PDB file of C-alpha atoms in Angstrom:
ATOM      1  CA  MET A   1       0.079   0.003   0.008  1.00  0.00           C
ATOM      2  CA  ASN A   2       1.536   3.345  -1.092  1.00  0.00           C
ATOM      3  CA  ILE A   3       1.342   6.374   1.030  1.00  0.00           C
ATOM      4  CA  MET A   4      -1.479   8.018  -0.978  1.00  0.00           C
ATOM      5  CA  LYS A   5      -3.718   4.949  -0.694  1.00  0.00           C
ATOM      6  CA  TYR A   6      -2.874   4.670   2.958  1.00  0.00           C
ATOM      7  CA  ARG A   7      -3.877   8.285   3.609  1.00  0.00           C
ATOM      8  CA  ALA A   8      -7.136   7.742   1.764  1.00  0.00           C
ATOM      9  CA  ALA A   9      -7.865   4.690   3.867  1.00  0.00           C
ATOM     10  CA  GLN A  10      -6.939   6.643   7.016  1.00  0.00           C
ATOM     11  CA  ALA A  11      -9.291   9.419   6.049  1.00  0.00           C
ATOM     12  CA  ILE A  12     -12.166   7.033   5.529  1.00  0.00           C
ATOM     13  CA  SER A  13     -11.495   5.280   8.841  1.00  0.00           C
ATOM     14  CA  THR A  14     -11.057   8.525  10.765  1.00  0.00           C
ATOM     15  CA  ALA A  15     -14.364   9.894   9.363  1.00  0.00           C
ATOM     16  CA  ASN A  16     -15.996   6.602  10.368  1.00  0.00           C
ATOM     17  CA  LEU A  17     -17.855   6.453   7.091  1.00  0.00           C
ATOM     18  CA  VAL A  18     -18.194   2.645   7.326  1.00  0.00           C
ATOM     19  CA  SER A  19     -19.531   2.434  10.907  1.00  0.00           C
ATOM     20  CA  LYS A  20     -21.811  -0.372  10.005  1.00  0.00           C
ATOM     21  CA  PHE A  21     -18.813  -2.672   9.952  1.00  0.00           C
ATOM     22  CA  ASN A  22     -17.503  -1.497  13.343  1.00  0.00           C
ATOM     23  CA  LYS A  23     -17.288  -4.117  16.132  1.00  0.00           C
ATOM     24  CA  GLN A  24     -15.689  -2.322  18.952  1.00  0.00           C
ATOM     25  CA  ASN A  25     -15.950  -4.969  21.719  1.00  0.00           C
ATOM     26  CA  LEU A  26     -14.564  -8.027  20.023  1.00  0.00           C
ATOM     27  CA  ARG A  27     -11.248  -9.744  20.552  1.00  0.00           C
ATOM     28  CA  ARG A  28      -8.457  -8.370  18.379  1.00  0.00           C
ATOM     29  CA  VAL A  29      -5.074 -10.046  17.558  1.00  0.00           C
ATOM     30  CA  LEU A  30      -2.422  -7.571  16.367  1.00  0.00           C
ATOM     31  CA  MET A  31       0.160  -8.708  13.729  1.00  0.00           C
ATOM     32  CA  TYR A  32       3.566  -7.061  13.851  1.00  0.00           C
ATOM     33  CA  HIS A  33       6.745  -8.015  12.067  1.00  0.00           C
ATOM     34  CA  SER A  34       9.809  -5.829  12.430  1.00  0.00           C
ATOM     35  CA  VAL A  35      10.483  -2.791  14.647  1.00  0.00           C
ATOM     36  CA  VAL A  36      13.162  -0.430  13.441  1.00  0.00           C
ATOM     37  CA  LYS A  37      15.164   2.199  15.231  1.00  0.00           C
ATOM     38  CA  ASN A  38      14.074   5.419  13.537  1.00  0.00           C
ATOM     39  CA  ILE A  39      10.953   6.701  11.920  1.00  0.00           C
ATOM     40  CA  GLU A  40      12.650   7.760   8.679  1.00  0.00           C
ATOM     41  CA  SER A  41      13.835   4.228   7.868  1.00  0.00           C
ATOM     42  CA  ALA A  42      10.379   2.876   8.640  1.00  0.00           C
ATOM     43  CA  PHE A  43       8.809   5.331   6.148  1.00  0.00           C
ATOM     44  CA  GLN A  44      11.480   4.771   3.528  1.00  0.00           C
ATOM     45  CA  LYS A  45      11.351   0.990   3.619  1.00  0.00           C
ATOM     46  CA  SER A  46       9.215  -0.589   0.965  1.00  0.00           C
ATOM     47  CA  ASP A  47       8.149  -3.185   3.582  1.00  0.00           C
ATOM     48  CA  ILE A  48       5.034  -1.804   5.187  1.00  0.00           C
ATOM     49  CA  TYR A  49       5.469  -4.248   8.035  1.00  0.00           C
ATOM     50  CA  SER A  50       8.618  -2.376   9.442  1.00  0.00           C
ATOM     51  CA  ILE A  51       7.306  -0.002  12.074  1.00  0.00           C
ATOM     52  CA  SER A  52       9.461   2.588  13.841  1.00  0.00           C
ATOM     53  CA  GLU A  53      10.431   2.255  17.499  1.00  0.00           C
ATOM     54  CA  THR A  54       8.774   5.614  18.081  1.00  0.00           C
ATOM     55  CA  TYR A  55       5.337   4.392  16.831  1.00  0.00           C
ATOM     56  CA  PHE A  56       5.762   1.007  18.475  1.00  0.00           C
ATOM     57  CA  THR A  57       6.553   2.638  21.814  1.00  0.00           C
ATOM     58  CA  SER A  58       3.351   4.707  21.487  1.00  0.00           C
ATOM     59  CA  HIS A  59       1.421   1.517  20.796  1.00  0.00           C
ATOM     60  CA  VAL A  60       2.768  -0.191  23.843  1.00  0.00           C
ATOM     61  CA  GLU A  61       1.972   2.870  25.987  1.00  0.00           C
ATOM     62  CA  TYR A  62      -1.623   2.811  24.723  1.00  0.00           C
ATOM     63  CA  LEU A  63      -2.029  -0.911  25.226  1.00  0.00           C
ATOM     64  CA  ALA A  64      -0.578  -0.735  28.697  1.00  0.00           C
ATOM     65  CA  ARG A  65      -3.087   1.975  29.612  1.00  0.00           C
ATOM     66  CA  GLN A  66      -5.973   0.014  28.067  1.00  0.00           C
ATOM     67  CA  SER A  67      -4.873  -3.212  29.695  1.00  0.00           C
ATOM     68  CA  ASP A  68      -6.217  -1.849  32.970  1.00  0.00           C
ATOM     69  CA  SER A  69      -9.683  -2.270  31.445  1.00  0.00           C
ATOM     70  CA  VAL A  70     -11.291  -5.735  31.217  1.00  0.00           C
ATOM     71  CA  ASP A  71     -12.436  -4.968  27.729  1.00  0.00           C
ATOM     72  CA  ARG A  72      -8.979  -4.125  26.418  1.00  0.00           C
ATOM     73  CA  LYS A  73      -6.756  -6.309  28.592  1.00  0.00           C
ATOM     74  CA  VAL A  74      -3.709  -7.684  26.695  1.00  0.00           C
ATOM     75  CA  VAL A  75      -3.760 -11.471  26.951  1.00  0.00           C
ATOM     76  CA  ALA A  76      -1.846 -14.435  25.513  1.00  0.00           C
ATOM     77  CA  LEU A  77      -3.184 -15.749  22.228  1.00  0.00           C
ATOM     78  CA  GLU A  78      -4.391 -19.023  23.870  1.00  0.00           C
ATOM     79  CA  ASP A  79      -6.371 -17.122  26.435  1.00  0.00           C
ATOM     80  CA  SER A  80     -10.147 -17.718  25.954  1.00  0.00           C
ATOM     81  CA  SER A  81     -11.067 -14.246  27.194  1.00  0.00           C
ATOM     82  CA  SER A  82     -13.339 -12.206  24.906  1.00  0.00           C
ATOM     83  CA  SER A  83     -13.079  -8.443  24.165  1.00  0.00           C
ATOM     84  CA  CYS A  84      -9.365  -8.428  24.695  1.00  0.00           C
ATOM     85  CA  VAL A  85      -6.183  -7.861  22.697  1.00  0.00           C
ATOM     86  CA  SER A  86      -3.306 -10.163  21.795  1.00  0.00           C
ATOM     87  CA  VAL A  87       0.061  -9.157  20.403  1.00  0.00           C
ATOM     88  CA  THR A  88       1.878 -11.292  17.848  1.00  0.00           C
ATOM     89  CA  PHE A  89       5.060 -11.015  15.800  1.00  0.00           C
ATOM     90  CA  ASP A  90       5.896 -12.996  12.613  1.00  0.00           C
ATOM     91  CA  ASP A  91       9.238 -14.168  11.231  1.00  0.00           C
ATOM     92  CA  GLY A  92      11.561 -13.917  14.226  1.00  0.00           C
ATOM     93  CA  TYR A  93      13.365 -10.664  13.679  1.00  0.00           C
ATOM     94  CA  LYS A  94      16.232  -9.796  15.995  1.00  0.00           C
ATOM     95  CA  ASP A  95      14.557  -6.479  16.872  1.00  0.00           C
ATOM     96  CA  THR A  96      11.681  -8.422  18.476  1.00  0.00           C
ATOM     97  CA  LEU A  97      14.182  -9.180  21.183  1.00  0.00           C
ATOM     98  CA  THR A  98      16.289  -6.000  21.276  1.00  0.00           C
ATOM     99  CA  ILE A  99      13.465  -3.365  20.807  1.00  0.00           C
ATOM    100  CA  ALA A 100       9.987  -4.853  21.151  1.00  0.00           C
ATOM    101  CA  ALA A 101      10.501  -7.261  24.086  1.00  0.00           C
ATOM    102  CA  PRO A 102      11.955  -4.787  26.576  1.00  0.00           C
ATOM    103  CA  LEU A 103       9.015  -2.448  26.101  1.00  0.00           C
ATOM    104  CA  LEU A 104       6.388  -5.177  26.325  1.00  0.00           C
ATOM    105  CA  CYS A 105       8.033  -6.898  29.313  1.00  0.00           C
ATOM    106  CA  LYS A 106       8.462  -3.587  31.169  1.00  0.00           C
ATOM    107  CA  ASN A 107       4.673  -3.048  30.895  1.00  0.00           C
ATOM    108  CA  ASN A 108       3.801  -6.682  31.721  1.00  0.00           C
ATOM    109  CA  LEU A 109       2.202  -7.284  28.308  1.00  0.00           C
ATOM    110  CA  PRO A 110       2.300 -10.911  27.052  1.00  0.00           C
ATOM    111  CA  PHE A 111       3.138 -11.486  23.418  1.00  0.00           C
ATOM    112  CA  HIS A 112       3.581 -14.257  20.840  1.00  0.00           C
ATOM    113  CA  VAL A 113       6.534 -14.658  18.452  1.00  0.00           C
ATOM    114  CA  PHE A 114       6.098 -16.943  15.475  1.00  0.00           C
ATOM    115  CA  VAL A 115       9.554 -18.116  14.256  1.00  0.00           C
ATOM    116  CA  THR A 116      10.761 -19.625  10.978  1.00  0.00           C
ATOM    117  CA  PRO A 117      13.756 -21.852  11.790  1.00  0.00           C
ATOM    118  CA  VAL A 118      15.439 -21.305   8.467  1.00  0.00           C
ATOM    119  CA  ASN A 119      15.742 -17.587   9.251  1.00  0.00           C
ATOM    120  CA  VAL A 120      17.547 -18.427  12.450  1.00  0.00           C
ATOM    121  CA  ILE A 121      19.807 -20.990  10.786  1.00  0.00           C
ATOM    122  CA  SER A 122      20.638 -18.687   7.951  1.00  0.00           C
ATOM    123  CA  GLY A 123      22.961 -16.450   9.964  1.00  0.00           C
ATOM    124  CA  ASP A 124      21.228 -13.378   8.512  1.00  0.00           C
ATOM    125  CA  ASN A 125      21.670 -10.699  11.222  1.00  0.00           C
ATOM    126  CA  ARG A 126      18.238  -9.356  10.656  1.00  0.00           C
ATOM    127  CA  TYR A 127      16.853 -12.405  12.459  1.00  0.00           C
ATOM    128  CA  LEU A 128      17.354 -13.959  15.860  1.00  0.00           C
ATOM    129  CA  SER A 129      20.323 -16.255  16.390  1.00  0.00           C
ATOM    130  CA  GLU A 130      19.746 -19.568  18.225  1.00  0.00           C
ATOM    131  CA  ALA A 131      21.123 -18.089  21.451  1.00  0.00           C
ATOM    132  CA  GLU A 132      19.008 -14.968  21.052  1.00  0.00           C
ATOM    133  CA  LEU A 133      15.845 -17.040  20.471  1.00  0.00           C
ATOM    134  CA  VAL A 134      16.524 -19.028  23.642  1.00  0.00           C
ATOM    135  CA  THR A 135      16.911 -15.742  25.539  1.00  0.00           C
ATOM    136  CA  LEU A 136      13.648 -14.476  24.099  1.00  0.00           C
ATOM    137  CA  SER A 137      11.849 -17.668  25.010  1.00  0.00           C
ATOM    138  CA  LYS A 138      12.741 -17.294  28.609  1.00  0.00           C
ATOM    139  CA  LEU A 139      11.394 -13.755  29.070  1.00  0.00           C
ATOM    140  CA  PRO A 140       8.241 -13.403  31.128  1.00  0.00           C
ATOM    141  CA  GLY A 141       5.049 -13.380  29.101  1.00  0.00           C
ATOM    142  CA  VAL A 142       6.646 -14.652  25.864  1.00  0.00           C
ATOM    143  CA  THR A 143       5.266 -17.570  23.919  1.00  0.00           C
ATOM    144  CA  ILE A 144       7.179 -18.928  20.994  1.00  0.00           C
ATOM    145  CA  GLY A 145       5.232 -20.443  18.020  1.00  0.00           C
ATOM    146  CA  ALA A 146       6.208 -21.837  14.648  1.00  0.00           C
ATOM    147  CA  HIS A 147       6.001 -20.057  11.244  1.00  0.00           C
ATOM    148  CA  GLY A 148       6.738 -23.007   8.956  1.00  0.00           C
ATOM    149  CA  PHE A 149      10.297 -24.367   8.672  1.00  0.00           C
ATOM    150  CA  SER A 150      11.291 -22.493   5.520  1.00  0.00           C
ATOM    151  CA  HIS A 151       8.394 -19.931   5.067  1.00  0.00           C
ATOM    152  CA  GLN A 152       6.776 -21.654   2.093  1.00  0.00           C
ATOM    153  CA  HIS A 153       3.200 -21.197   0.841  1.00  0.00           C
ATOM    154  CA  LEU A 154       1.832 -24.273   2.558  1.00  0.00           C
ATOM    155  CA  ASN A 155      -1.284 -24.439   0.428  1.00  0.00           C
ATOM    156  CA  THR A 156       0.840 -25.191  -2.654  1.00  0.00           C
ATOM    157  CA  LEU A 157       2.617 -28.123  -1.156  1.00  0.00           C
ATOM    158  CA  GLN A 158       1.948 -31.866  -1.213  1.00  0.00           C
ATOM    159  CA  ALA A 159       0.681 -33.496   1.953  1.00  0.00           C
ATOM    160  CA  THR A 160       4.122 -34.965   2.802  1.00  0.00           C
ATOM    161  CA  GLU A 161       5.733 -31.570   2.293  1.00  0.00           C
ATOM    162  CA  ILE A 162       3.269 -29.815   4.460  1.00  0.00           C
ATOM    163  CA  THR A 163       3.830 -32.409   7.238  1.00  0.00           C
ATOM    164  CA  ASP A 164       7.528 -32.004   7.013  1.00  0.00           C
ATOM    165  CA  GLU A 165       7.294 -28.190   7.152  1.00  0.00           C
ATOM    166  CA  LEU A 166       4.981 -28.148  10.166  1.00  0.00           C
ATOM    167  CA  LYS A 167       6.535 -31.054  12.162  1.00  0.00           C
ATOM    168  CA  SER A 168      10.186 -30.060  11.484  1.00  0.00           C
ATOM    169  CA  SER A 169       9.586 -26.494  12.623  1.00  0.00           C
ATOM    170  CA  LYS A 170       7.747 -27.651  15.761  1.00  0.00           C
ATOM    171  CA  ASP A 171      10.480 -30.205  16.606  1.00  0.00           C
ATOM    172  CA  TRP A 172      13.330 -27.793  15.902  1.00  0.00           C
ATOM    173  CA  LEU A 173      11.818 -25.061  18.140  1.00  0.00           C
ATOM    174  CA  GLU A 174      11.086 -27.515  20.959  1.00  0.00           C
ATOM    175  CA  ASN A 175      14.563 -28.947  20.914  1.00  0.00           C
ATOM    176  CA  LEU A 176      16.109 -25.502  20.975  1.00  0.00           C
ATOM    177  CA  THR A 177      13.827 -23.776  23.526  1.00  0.00           C
ATOM    178  CA  GLN A 178      12.825 -26.768  25.636  1.00  0.00           C
ATOM    179  CA  ARG A 179       9.269 -25.420  25.441  1.00  0.00           C
ATOM    180  CA  ASN A 180       6.168 -27.183  24.093  1.00  0.00           C
ATOM    181  CA  ILE A 181       5.279 -25.580  20.750  1.00  0.00           C
ATOM    182  CA  THR A 182       1.529 -25.772  20.166  1.00  0.00           C
ATOM    183  CA  THR A 183       0.962 -22.589  18.210  1.00  0.00           C
ATOM    184  CA  MET A 184       1.800 -21.351  14.739  1.00  0.00           C
ATOM    185  CA  SER A 185       0.956 -18.728  12.065  1.00  0.00           C
ATOM    186  CA  TYR A 186       0.716 -19.591   8.390  1.00  0.00           C
ATOM    187  CA  PRO A 187       3.611 -18.244   6.313  1.00  0.00           C
ATOM    188  CA  HIS A 188       2.271 -15.715   3.734  1.00  0.00           C
ATOM    189  CA  GLY A 189      -1.123 -16.304   5.343  1.00  0.00           C
ATOM    190  CA  ALA A 190      -1.475 -19.312   2.983  1.00  0.00           C
ATOM    191  CA  PHE A 191      -3.491 -22.225   4.114  1.00  0.00           C
ATOM    192  CA  ASN A 192      -6.374 -24.516   3.287  1.00  0.00           C
ATOM    193  CA  SER A 193      -8.316 -27.317   4.999  1.00  0.00           C
ATOM    194  CA  GLN A 194      -5.600 -29.823   4.275  1.00  0.00           C
ATOM    195  CA  VAL A 195      -2.948 -27.638   5.901  1.00  0.00           C
ATOM    196  CA  GLN A 196      -5.266 -27.178   8.967  1.00  0.00           C
ATOM    197  CA  GLU A 197      -5.832 -30.890   9.236  1.00  0.00           C
ATOM    198  CA  ILE A 198      -2.128 -31.677   9.108  1.00  0.00           C
ATOM    199  CA  ALA A 199      -1.339 -28.843  11.600  1.00  0.00           C
ATOM    200  CA  ALA A 200      -3.794 -30.468  14.058  1.00  0.00           C
ATOM    201  CA  SER A 201      -2.367 -33.955  13.435  1.00  0.00           C
ATOM    202  CA  VAL A 202       1.220 -32.914  14.353  1.00  0.00           C
ATOM    203  CA  GLY A 203       0.143 -31.170  17.557  1.00  0.00           C
ATOM    204  CA  TYR A 204      -0.755 -27.557  16.908  1.00  0.00           C
ATOM    205  CA  LEU A 205      -3.689 -26.301  18.885  1.00  0.00           C
ATOM    206  CA  TYR A 206      -3.859 -22.656  17.609  1.00  0.00           C
ATOM    207  CA  ALA A 207      -2.892 -21.070  14.267  1.00  0.00           C
ATOM    208  CA  ALA A 208      -2.956 -17.450  13.311  1.00  0.00           C
ATOM    209  CA  THR A 209      -3.829 -16.317   9.826  1.00  0.00           C
ATOM    210  CA  SER A 210      -3.173 -13.084   7.916  1.00  0.00           C
ATOM    211  CA  SER A 211      -6.906 -12.709   7.285  1.00  0.00           C
ATOM    212  CA  TRP A 212      -8.229  -9.372   8.673  1.00  0.00           C
ATOM    213  CA  GLY A 213     -10.889  -9.854  11.337  1.00  0.00           C
ATOM    214  CA  CYS A 214     -11.908 -10.443  14.940  1.00  0.00           C
ATOM    215  CA  TYR A 215     -11.243 -13.459  17.058  1.00  0.00           C
ATOM    216  CA  GLN A 216     -14.813 -13.939  18.132  1.00  0.00           C
ATOM    217  CA  VAL A 217     -16.940 -16.809  19.283  1.00  0.00           C
ATOM    218  CA  GLY A 218     -17.232 -19.456  16.622  1.00  0.00           C
ATOM    219  CA  VAL A 219     -13.786 -18.767  15.038  1.00  0.00           C
ATOM    220  CA  LYS A 220     -11.828 -21.994  14.505  1.00  0.00           C
ATOM    221  CA  PRO A 221      -8.649 -22.102  16.710  1.00  0.00           C
ATOM    222  CA  LEU A 222      -6.620 -23.058  13.644  1.00  0.00           C
ATOM    223  CA  GLU A 223      -7.955 -20.083  11.757  1.00  0.00           C
ATOM    224  CA  ILE A 224      -7.468 -17.062  13.985  1.00  0.00           C
ATOM    225  CA  PRO A 225      -7.803 -13.745  12.144  1.00  0.00           C
ATOM    226  CA  ARG A 226      -5.475 -10.811  12.936  1.00  0.00           C
ATOM    227  CA  ILE A 227      -5.266  -7.033  12.414  1.00  0.00           C
ATOM    228  CA  ASP A 228      -2.370  -5.845  10.288  1.00  0.00           C
ATOM    229  CA  VAL A 229      -0.091  -3.208  11.819  1.00  0.00           C
ATOM    230  CA  TRP A 230       1.671  -1.067   9.239  1.00  0.00           C
ATOM    231  CA  ASN A 231       4.676   1.278   9.291  1.00  0.00           C
ATOM    232  CA  LEU A 232       2.554   4.420   9.078  1.00  0.00           C
ATOM    233  CA  ASP A 233       0.284   3.369  11.987  1.00  0.00           C
ATOM    234  CA  ASN A 234       0.625   5.882  14.807  1.00  0.00           C
ATOM    235  CA  GLN A 235      -1.182   5.580  18.190  1.00  0.00           C
ATOM    236  CA  THR A 236      -4.349   7.132  16.802  1.00  0.00           C
ATOM    237  CA  THR A 237      -4.516   4.686  13.988  1.00  0.00           C
ATOM    238  CA  LEU A 238      -3.921   1.736  16.333  1.00  0.00           C
ATOM    239  CA  LYS A 239      -6.810   2.960  18.466  1.00  0.00           C
ATOM    240  CA  GLN A 240      -9.028   3.127  15.384  1.00  0.00           C
ATOM    241  CA  LYS A 241      -8.092  -0.409  14.386  1.00  0.00           C
ATOM    242  CA  LEU A 242      -8.827  -1.756  17.827  1.00  0.00           C
ATOM    243  CA  ASN A 243     -12.182   0.095  17.768  1.00  0.00           C
ATOM    244  CA  GLY A 244     -13.108  -1.516  14.434  1.00  0.00           C
ATOM    245  CA  GLN A 245     -12.860   1.618  12.315  1.00  0.00           C
ATOM    246  CA  TRP A 246     -10.640  -0.135   9.773  1.00  0.00           C
ATOM    247  CA  ASP A 247     -12.652  -3.332   9.653  1.00  0.00           C
ATOM    248  CA  TRP A 248     -14.086  -2.279   6.226  1.00  0.00           C
ATOM    249  CA  ILE A 249     -10.653  -3.108   4.788  1.00  0.00           C
ATOM    250  CA  GLY A 250     -11.250  -6.757   5.807  1.00  0.00           C
ATOM    251  CA  LYS A 251     -14.454  -6.690   3.754  1.00  0.00           C
ATOM    252  CA  LEU A 252     -12.519  -5.563   0.747  1.00  0.00           C
ATOM    253  CA  LEU A 253      -9.773  -8.220   1.275  1.00  0.00           C
ATOM    254  CA  SER A 254     -12.130 -11.103   1.917  1.00  0.00           C
ATOM    255  CA  PRO A 255     -12.393 -12.166  -1.762  1.00  0.00           C
ATOM    256  CA  LEU A 256      -8.624 -12.149  -2.106  1.00  0.00           C
ATOM    257  CA  GLN A 257      -8.050 -13.969   1.201  1.00  0.00           C
ATOM    258  CA  ALA A 258     -10.532 -16.660   0.160  1.00  0.00           C
ATOM    259  CA  THR A 259      -8.151 -17.588  -2.657  1.00  0.00           C
ATOM    260  CA  ILE A 260      -5.443 -18.639  -0.194  1.00  0.00           C
ATOM    261  CA  LYS A 261      -7.620 -20.875   1.969  1.00  0.00           C
TER     262      LYS A 261
END
């Protein structure tokens, strides 16, 4: 999404022109990726999922204040509470440990990190090393989940390949962290019924998607929708997204998202 499209979407959401889609009191799961040091690099990066430390800090401050309310308490993804918020990160970036974790832990906010083992093994310094992942897994309130072994579109693979991707990532993370891994998010948001069936068969209890929506009663635990957090999202925009003022985007994306299920 370029900046002009983003500003147009922001104007629509701010004006609340699509209030019929609003669902303010439903469970929301936020999807973050990378947190970068300065706001300029966040704006300049083509990756809309790299948010600045400045904006992320403002998000944490807002979530910490709201967490005092039953309706906006930040809870772990597996928590069955309704009308709450959960925080998730995909891919396993190093800045999840160095920037995001200290802020979240300081404010006693639990969060989930979905890690792709091949990113860790690669030695790419954008991602967590094995030692850093172990450190992250031991922090209070942190839950580690899988994100496929090699970040492939699972819905394009054969059953044996899907099984290998899901089981290998689970086993690798469990061996390294000495934690039970029962959660995952689908790489690229790509899944179908076969992927879900295999995920359940190898021991996953919860799986997060990239589909925009609320985690409400009736949602399958292996098909949890999330709310995208983008690099231009300031505190006001985060509040709007949690209030449901951006849910109309989910309606627009639904036909596209249906093609990856």
